Amino acid sequence: MERLRNIVILTGAGVSAESGIDTFRSAGGLWEQHRVEDVATPEGFARDPDLVLGFYDMRRAAVQQAEPNEAHHALARLDAAWDGDILLVTQNIDDLHERAGVADVLHMHGEHLNAWCTACGTRSRWTGPLITRPPCPACGESALRPDVVWFGEMPYQMERIYAALADCDLFVSIGTSGAVYPAAGFVREAKANGALTLELNLEPSQGSHWFDETRLGPASELVPDWVSEMLGE
């Protein structure tokens, strides 16, 4: 571990699934009741804003009832103890990494607990419903939408992510499907810059063959074991 200093960690839905957060693929969840095109695209929002706002109101409420699991807590432990640089990039739009204690989380797909005003561009912390068309705290317009990156929109802070991938010694992907770009391409970007690459996942992802090593199992078991290994415990 001596030559490993800078780490980029990418987390996906598999990390939060064990906290009860629905994934695209979970049976019986909210996503199963809706087409992605209807609730996760700008076109769907333009077509039926009440459907989209109601859907995200339910998800926002559910996130606030969930609790961080052992994977979240283990990553917070690594974040606090590691003497190099760690950038934790998440595709998840919950706040479970923060509540577990990770100091700096980059939400590339936005956050459930933020609202974005399409009138003035301000992003505000938001825990209540949006379907009632509340006014923007900054400008007063009733033009708030979920601060979530929908299909067809550009993920957040890509320049910062690619700069970290260019400078990392280790790239770790946890609980991701390897199907959604640009995140699915991060492993190749890191490898091209000489980083070691590790996948921790419940099952092989679509990009497993790009990783130097893949470990399979629940995130709540794999991540604490890997963190203990990294910290020499």
Tab-separated table of C-alpha atoms in Angstrom:
chain	number	residue	atom	x	y	z
A	1	MET	CA	0.000	0.000	0.000
A	2	GLU	CA	3.048	2.286	0.329
A	3	ARG	CA	2.902	3.664	-3.197
A	4	LEU	CA	-0.832	4.275	-3.021
A	5	ARG	CA	-1.550	7.826	-2.006
A	6	ASN	CA	-4.362	9.318	-4.088
A	7	ILE	CA	-7.621	7.378	-4.356
A	8	VAL	CA	-10.754	8.014	-6.379
A	9	ILE	CA	-13.802	6.057	-5.212
A	10	LEU	CA	-16.956	5.801	-7.314
A	11	THR	CA	-20.111	4.579	-5.581
A	12	GLY	CA	-23.377	3.546	-7.186
A	13	ALA	CA	-26.799	2.247	-6.259
A	14	GLY	CA	-25.435	-0.995	-4.790
A	15	VAL	CA	-24.003	0.922	-1.827
A	16	SER	CA	-27.347	2.435	-0.823
A	17	ALA	CA	-29.533	-0.549	-1.739
A	18	GLU	CA	-28.772	-2.196	1.605
A	19	SER	CA	-30.131	0.930	3.300
A	20	GLY	CA	-33.459	0.370	1.535
A	21	ILE	CA	-32.987	2.912	-1.271
A	22	ASP	CA	-34.686	1.713	-4.461
A	23	THR	CA	-32.475	1.135	-7.485
A	24	PHE	CA	-33.501	1.094	-11.143
A	25	ARG	CA	-33.424	-2.698	-10.977
A	26	SER	CA	-35.034	-3.397	-7.609
A	27	ALA	CA	-38.265	-5.390	-7.809
A	28	GLY	CA	-41.372	-3.714	-6.459
A	29	GLY	CA	-39.764	-0.333	-5.965
A	30	LEU	CA	-40.788	3.108	-7.194
A	31	TRP	CA	-38.758	2.761	-10.382
A	32	GLU	CA	-40.682	-0.375	-11.371
A	33	GLN	CA	-43.904	1.636	-11.373
A	34	HIS	CA	-42.665	4.265	-13.846
A	35	ARG	CA	-40.878	4.462	-17.167
A	36	VAL	CA	-37.509	6.196	-16.951
A	37	GLU	CA	-38.537	8.386	-19.907
A	38	ASP	CA	-41.488	9.685	-17.899
A	39	VAL	CA	-39.763	10.589	-14.625
A	40	ALA	CA	-36.048	11.013	-15.362
A	41	THR	CA	-35.812	13.135	-18.498
A	42	PRO	CA	-36.323	16.845	-19.219
A	43	GLU	CA	-38.953	15.833	-21.783
A	44	GLY	CA	-40.886	13.870	-19.161
A	45	PHE	CA	-40.830	16.870	-16.823
A	46	ALA	CA	-42.075	19.180	-19.558
A	47	ARG	CA	-44.846	16.711	-20.459
A	48	ASP	CA	-46.129	15.953	-16.944
A	49	PRO	CA	-44.458	18.014	-14.202
A	50	ASP	CA	-46.873	16.797	-11.516
A	51	LEU	CA	-45.905	13.165	-12.155
A	52	VAL	CA	-42.206	13.982	-11.933
A	53	LEU	CA	-42.463	16.238	-8.881
A	54	GLY	CA	-44.648	13.692	-7.073
A	55	PHE	CA	-42.204	10.888	-7.885
A	56	TYR	CA	-39.230	12.812	-6.500
A	57	ASP	CA	-41.232	13.981	-3.487
A	58	MET	CA	-41.738	10.293	-2.590
A	59	ARG	CA	-38.061	9.508	-3.115
A	60	ARG	CA	-36.955	12.568	-1.120
A	61	ALA	CA	-39.129	11.470	1.797
A	62	ALA	CA	-37.813	7.893	1.599
A	63	VAL	CA	-34.175	9.016	1.608
A	64	GLN	CA	-34.723	10.942	4.837
A	65	GLN	CA	-36.016	7.773	6.505
A	66	ALA	CA	-33.029	5.664	5.419
A	67	GLU	CA	-29.876	5.196	7.479
A	68	PRO	CA	-26.244	4.734	6.388
A	69	ASN	CA	-25.088	1.107	6.341
A	70	GLU	CA	-21.736	-0.520	7.100
A	71	ALA	CA	-20.355	0.361	3.648
A	72	HIS	CA	-21.066	4.064	4.180
A	73	HIS	CA	-19.506	4.000	7.654
A	74	ALA	CA	-16.410	2.151	6.425
A	75	LEU	CA	-15.800	4.716	3.670
A	76	ALA	CA	-16.138	7.506	6.239
A	77	ARG	CA	-13.525	5.726	8.371
A	78	LEU	CA	-11.146	5.552	5.398
A	79	ASP	CA	-11.811	9.187	4.534
A	80	ALA	CA	-10.870	10.258	8.062
A	81	ALA	CA	-7.770	8.070	8.442
A	82	TRP	CA	-6.109	8.081	5.001
A	83	ASP	CA	-3.097	10.423	4.735
A	84	GLY	CA	-3.340	10.855	0.961
A	85	ASP	CA	-6.095	12.427	-1.079
A	86	ILE	CA	-9.478	10.747	-1.457
A	87	LEU	CA	-12.188	11.916	-3.800
A	88	LEU	CA	-15.492	10.140	-3.249
A	89	VAL	CA	-17.652	10.491	-6.367
A	90	THR	CA	-21.162	9.120	-6.096
A	91	GLN	CA	-23.856	8.440	-8.654
A	92	ASN	CA	-26.291	8.272	-5.734
A	93	ILE	CA	-28.483	11.247	-4.981
A	94	ASP	CA	-29.067	10.424	-1.305
A	95	ASP	CA	-27.077	11.959	1.570
A	96	LEU	CA	-26.020	8.719	3.269
A	97	HIS	CA	-22.285	9.238	2.675
A	98	GLU	CA	-22.492	12.644	4.359
A	99	ARG	CA	-24.514	11.316	7.276
A	100	ALA	CA	-21.941	8.556	7.769
A	101	GLY	CA	-19.272	11.265	8.073
A	102	VAL	CA	-17.530	11.615	4.693
A	103	ALA	CA	-16.325	15.211	4.561
A	104	ASP	CA	-16.375	15.891	0.815
A	105	VAL	CA	-18.780	14.010	-1.460
A	106	LEU	CA	-19.049	14.855	-5.153
A	107	HIS	CA	-22.622	14.158	-6.293
A	108	MET	CA	-22.206	13.841	-10.050
A	109	HIS	CA	-25.927	13.173	-10.559
A	110	GLY	CA	-27.236	15.794	-8.123
A	111	GLU	CA	-28.944	15.495	-4.745
A	112	HIS	CA	-32.449	14.637	-3.567
A	113	LEU	CA	-32.201	17.177	-0.765
A	114	ASN	CA	-31.564	20.107	-3.099
A	115	ALA	CA	-33.979	22.055	-5.278
A	116	TRP	CA	-32.880	23.963	-8.376
A	117	CYS	CA	-34.677	27.124	-9.440
A	118	THR	CA	-35.058	27.202	-13.209
A	119	ALA	CA	-35.836	30.924	-13.032
A	120	CYS	CA	-32.726	32.245	-11.240
A	121	GLY	CA	-30.448	29.181	-11.170
A	122	THR	CA	-30.091	29.064	-7.378
A	123	ARG	CA	-29.756	25.685	-5.688
A	124	SER	CA	-31.304	25.471	-2.221
A	125	ARG	CA	-31.333	22.801	0.470
A	126	TRP	CA	-34.789	21.207	0.283
A	127	THR	CA	-36.405	18.523	2.408
A	128	GLY	CA	-40.129	19.053	1.747
A	129	PRO	CA	-42.399	18.512	-1.270
A	130	LEU	CA	-42.087	20.387	-4.558
A	131	ILE	CA	-45.430	19.408	-6.075
A	132	THR	CA	-47.109	22.300	-4.220
A	133	ARG	CA	-44.963	24.696	-6.337
A	134	PRO	CA	-43.330	26.496	-3.381
A	135	PRO	CA	-41.492	29.748	-4.118
A	136	CYS	CA	-37.727	29.806	-4.624
A	137	PRO	CA	-36.061	31.074	-1.407
A	138	ALA	CA	-33.811	33.318	-3.507
A	139	CYS	CA	-36.091	34.909	-6.119
A	140	GLY	CA	-39.651	34.016	-5.077
A	141	GLU	CA	-40.597	32.395	-8.388
A	142	SER	CA	-42.470	29.064	-8.321
A	143	ALA	CA	-39.947	27.433	-10.651
A	144	LEU	CA	-38.242	24.779	-8.525
A	145	ARG	CA	-37.325	21.324	-9.861
A	146	PRO	CA	-35.351	18.464	-8.319
A	147	ASP	CA	-31.606	19.145	-8.438
A	148	VAL	CA	-31.085	15.807	-10.140
A	149	VAL	CA	-29.243	15.084	-13.391
A	150	TRP	CA	-31.732	13.453	-15.730
A	151	PHE	CA	-30.945	11.361	-18.785
A	152	GLY	CA	-29.756	13.705	-21.521
A	153	GLU	CA	-28.303	16.235	-19.047
A	154	MET	CA	-24.623	16.754	-18.223
A	155	PRO	CA	-23.373	15.318	-14.889
A	156	TYR	CA	-21.870	17.776	-12.426
A	157	GLN	CA	-18.182	18.660	-11.844
A	158	MET	CA	-16.773	16.486	-14.625
A	159	GLU	CA	-13.572	18.560	-14.870
A	160	ARG	CA	-12.805	17.936	-11.208
A	161	ILE	CA	-13.483	14.213	-11.616
A	162	TYR	CA	-11.224	13.817	-14.650
A	163	ALA	CA	-8.446	15.811	-12.943
A	164	ALA	CA	-8.613	13.439	-9.968
A	165	LEU	CA	-8.630	10.367	-12.250
A	166	ALA	CA	-5.504	11.693	-13.980
A	167	ASP	CA	-3.702	11.943	-10.639
A	168	CYS	CA	-4.926	8.886	-8.739
A	169	ASP	CA	-2.929	5.788	-7.796
A	170	LEU	CA	-6.048	3.672	-7.168
A	171	PHE	CA	-9.548	3.780	-8.622
A	172	VAL	CA	-12.240	1.823	-6.792
A	173	SER	CA	-15.761	1.273	-8.102
A	174	ILE	CA	-18.355	0.131	-5.564
A	175	GLY	CA	-21.889	-1.026	-6.312
A	176	THR	CA	-22.154	0.238	-9.881
A	177	SER	CA	-23.667	-1.433	-12.937
A	178	GLY	CA	-21.019	-0.158	-15.347
A	179	ALA	CA	-23.843	0.716	-17.736
A	180	VAL	CA	-24.264	4.483	-17.305
A	181	TYR	CA	-21.805	6.824	-18.961
A	182	PRO	CA	-19.697	8.826	-18.379
A	183	ALA	CA	-19.153	7.069	-15.017
A	184	ALA	CA	-18.755	3.674	-16.724
A	185	GLY	CA	-15.696	5.034	-18.509
A	186	PHE	CA	-13.857	6.169	-15.365
A	187	VAL	CA	-12.038	2.832	-14.961
A	188	ARG	CA	-10.482	3.136	-18.416
A	189	GLU	CA	-9.525	6.749	-17.764
A	190	ALA	CA	-7.791	5.773	-14.509
A	191	LYS	CA	-6.034	2.780	-16.095
A	192	ALA	CA	-4.784	4.923	-18.970
A	193	ASN	CA	-3.125	7.169	-16.381
A	194	GLY	CA	-1.425	4.237	-14.636
A	195	ALA	CA	-3.757	3.685	-11.678
A	196	LEU	CA	-4.583	0.328	-10.147
A	197	THR	CA	-8.275	-0.492	-10.432
A	198	LEU	CA	-10.557	-2.442	-8.111
A	199	GLU	CA	-14.238	-3.326	-8.373
A	200	LEU	CA	-16.386	-4.220	-5.349
A	201	ASN	CA	-19.808	-5.327	-6.507
A	202	LEU	CA	-22.635	-7.744	-5.819
A	203	GLU	CA	-22.169	-9.271	-9.291
A	204	PRO	CA	-19.833	-8.578	-12.219
A	205	SER	CA	-20.614	-5.243	-13.872
A	206	GLN	CA	-20.708	-4.581	-17.592
A	207	GLY	CA	-17.168	-3.205	-17.283
A	208	SER	CA	-15.664	-5.851	-14.967
A	209	HIS	CA	-13.099	-6.893	-17.581
A	210	TRP	CA	-11.460	-3.456	-17.368
A	211	PHE	CA	-10.567	-3.840	-13.672
A	212	ASP	CA	-7.333	-5.309	-12.311
A	213	GLU	CA	-9.368	-7.051	-9.609
A	214	THR	CA	-13.055	-7.703	-8.929
A	215	ARG	CA	-14.414	-8.811	-5.556
A	216	LEU	CA	-18.026	-9.953	-5.405
A	217	GLY	CA	-20.452	-9.767	-2.493
A	218	PRO	CA	-22.655	-7.311	-0.557
A	219	ALA	CA	-21.155	-3.836	-0.167
A	220	SER	CA	-21.813	-3.950	3.586
A	221	GLU	CA	-19.314	-6.832	3.822
A	222	LEU	CA	-16.819	-6.109	1.041
A	223	VAL	CA	-16.236	-2.429	1.795
A	224	PRO	CA	-15.414	-2.745	5.525
A	225	ASP	CA	-13.010	-5.605	4.733
A	226	TRP	CA	-11.281	-3.576	2.006
A	227	VAL	CA	-11.030	-0.487	4.231
A	228	SER	CA	-9.457	-2.544	7.042
A	229	GLU	CA	-6.983	-3.902	4.506
A	230	MET	CA	-6.122	-0.377	3.291
A	231	LEU	CA	-5.617	0.890	6.841
A	232	GLY	CA	-3.533	-2.134	7.864
A	233	GLU	CA	-5.988	-3.159	10.570
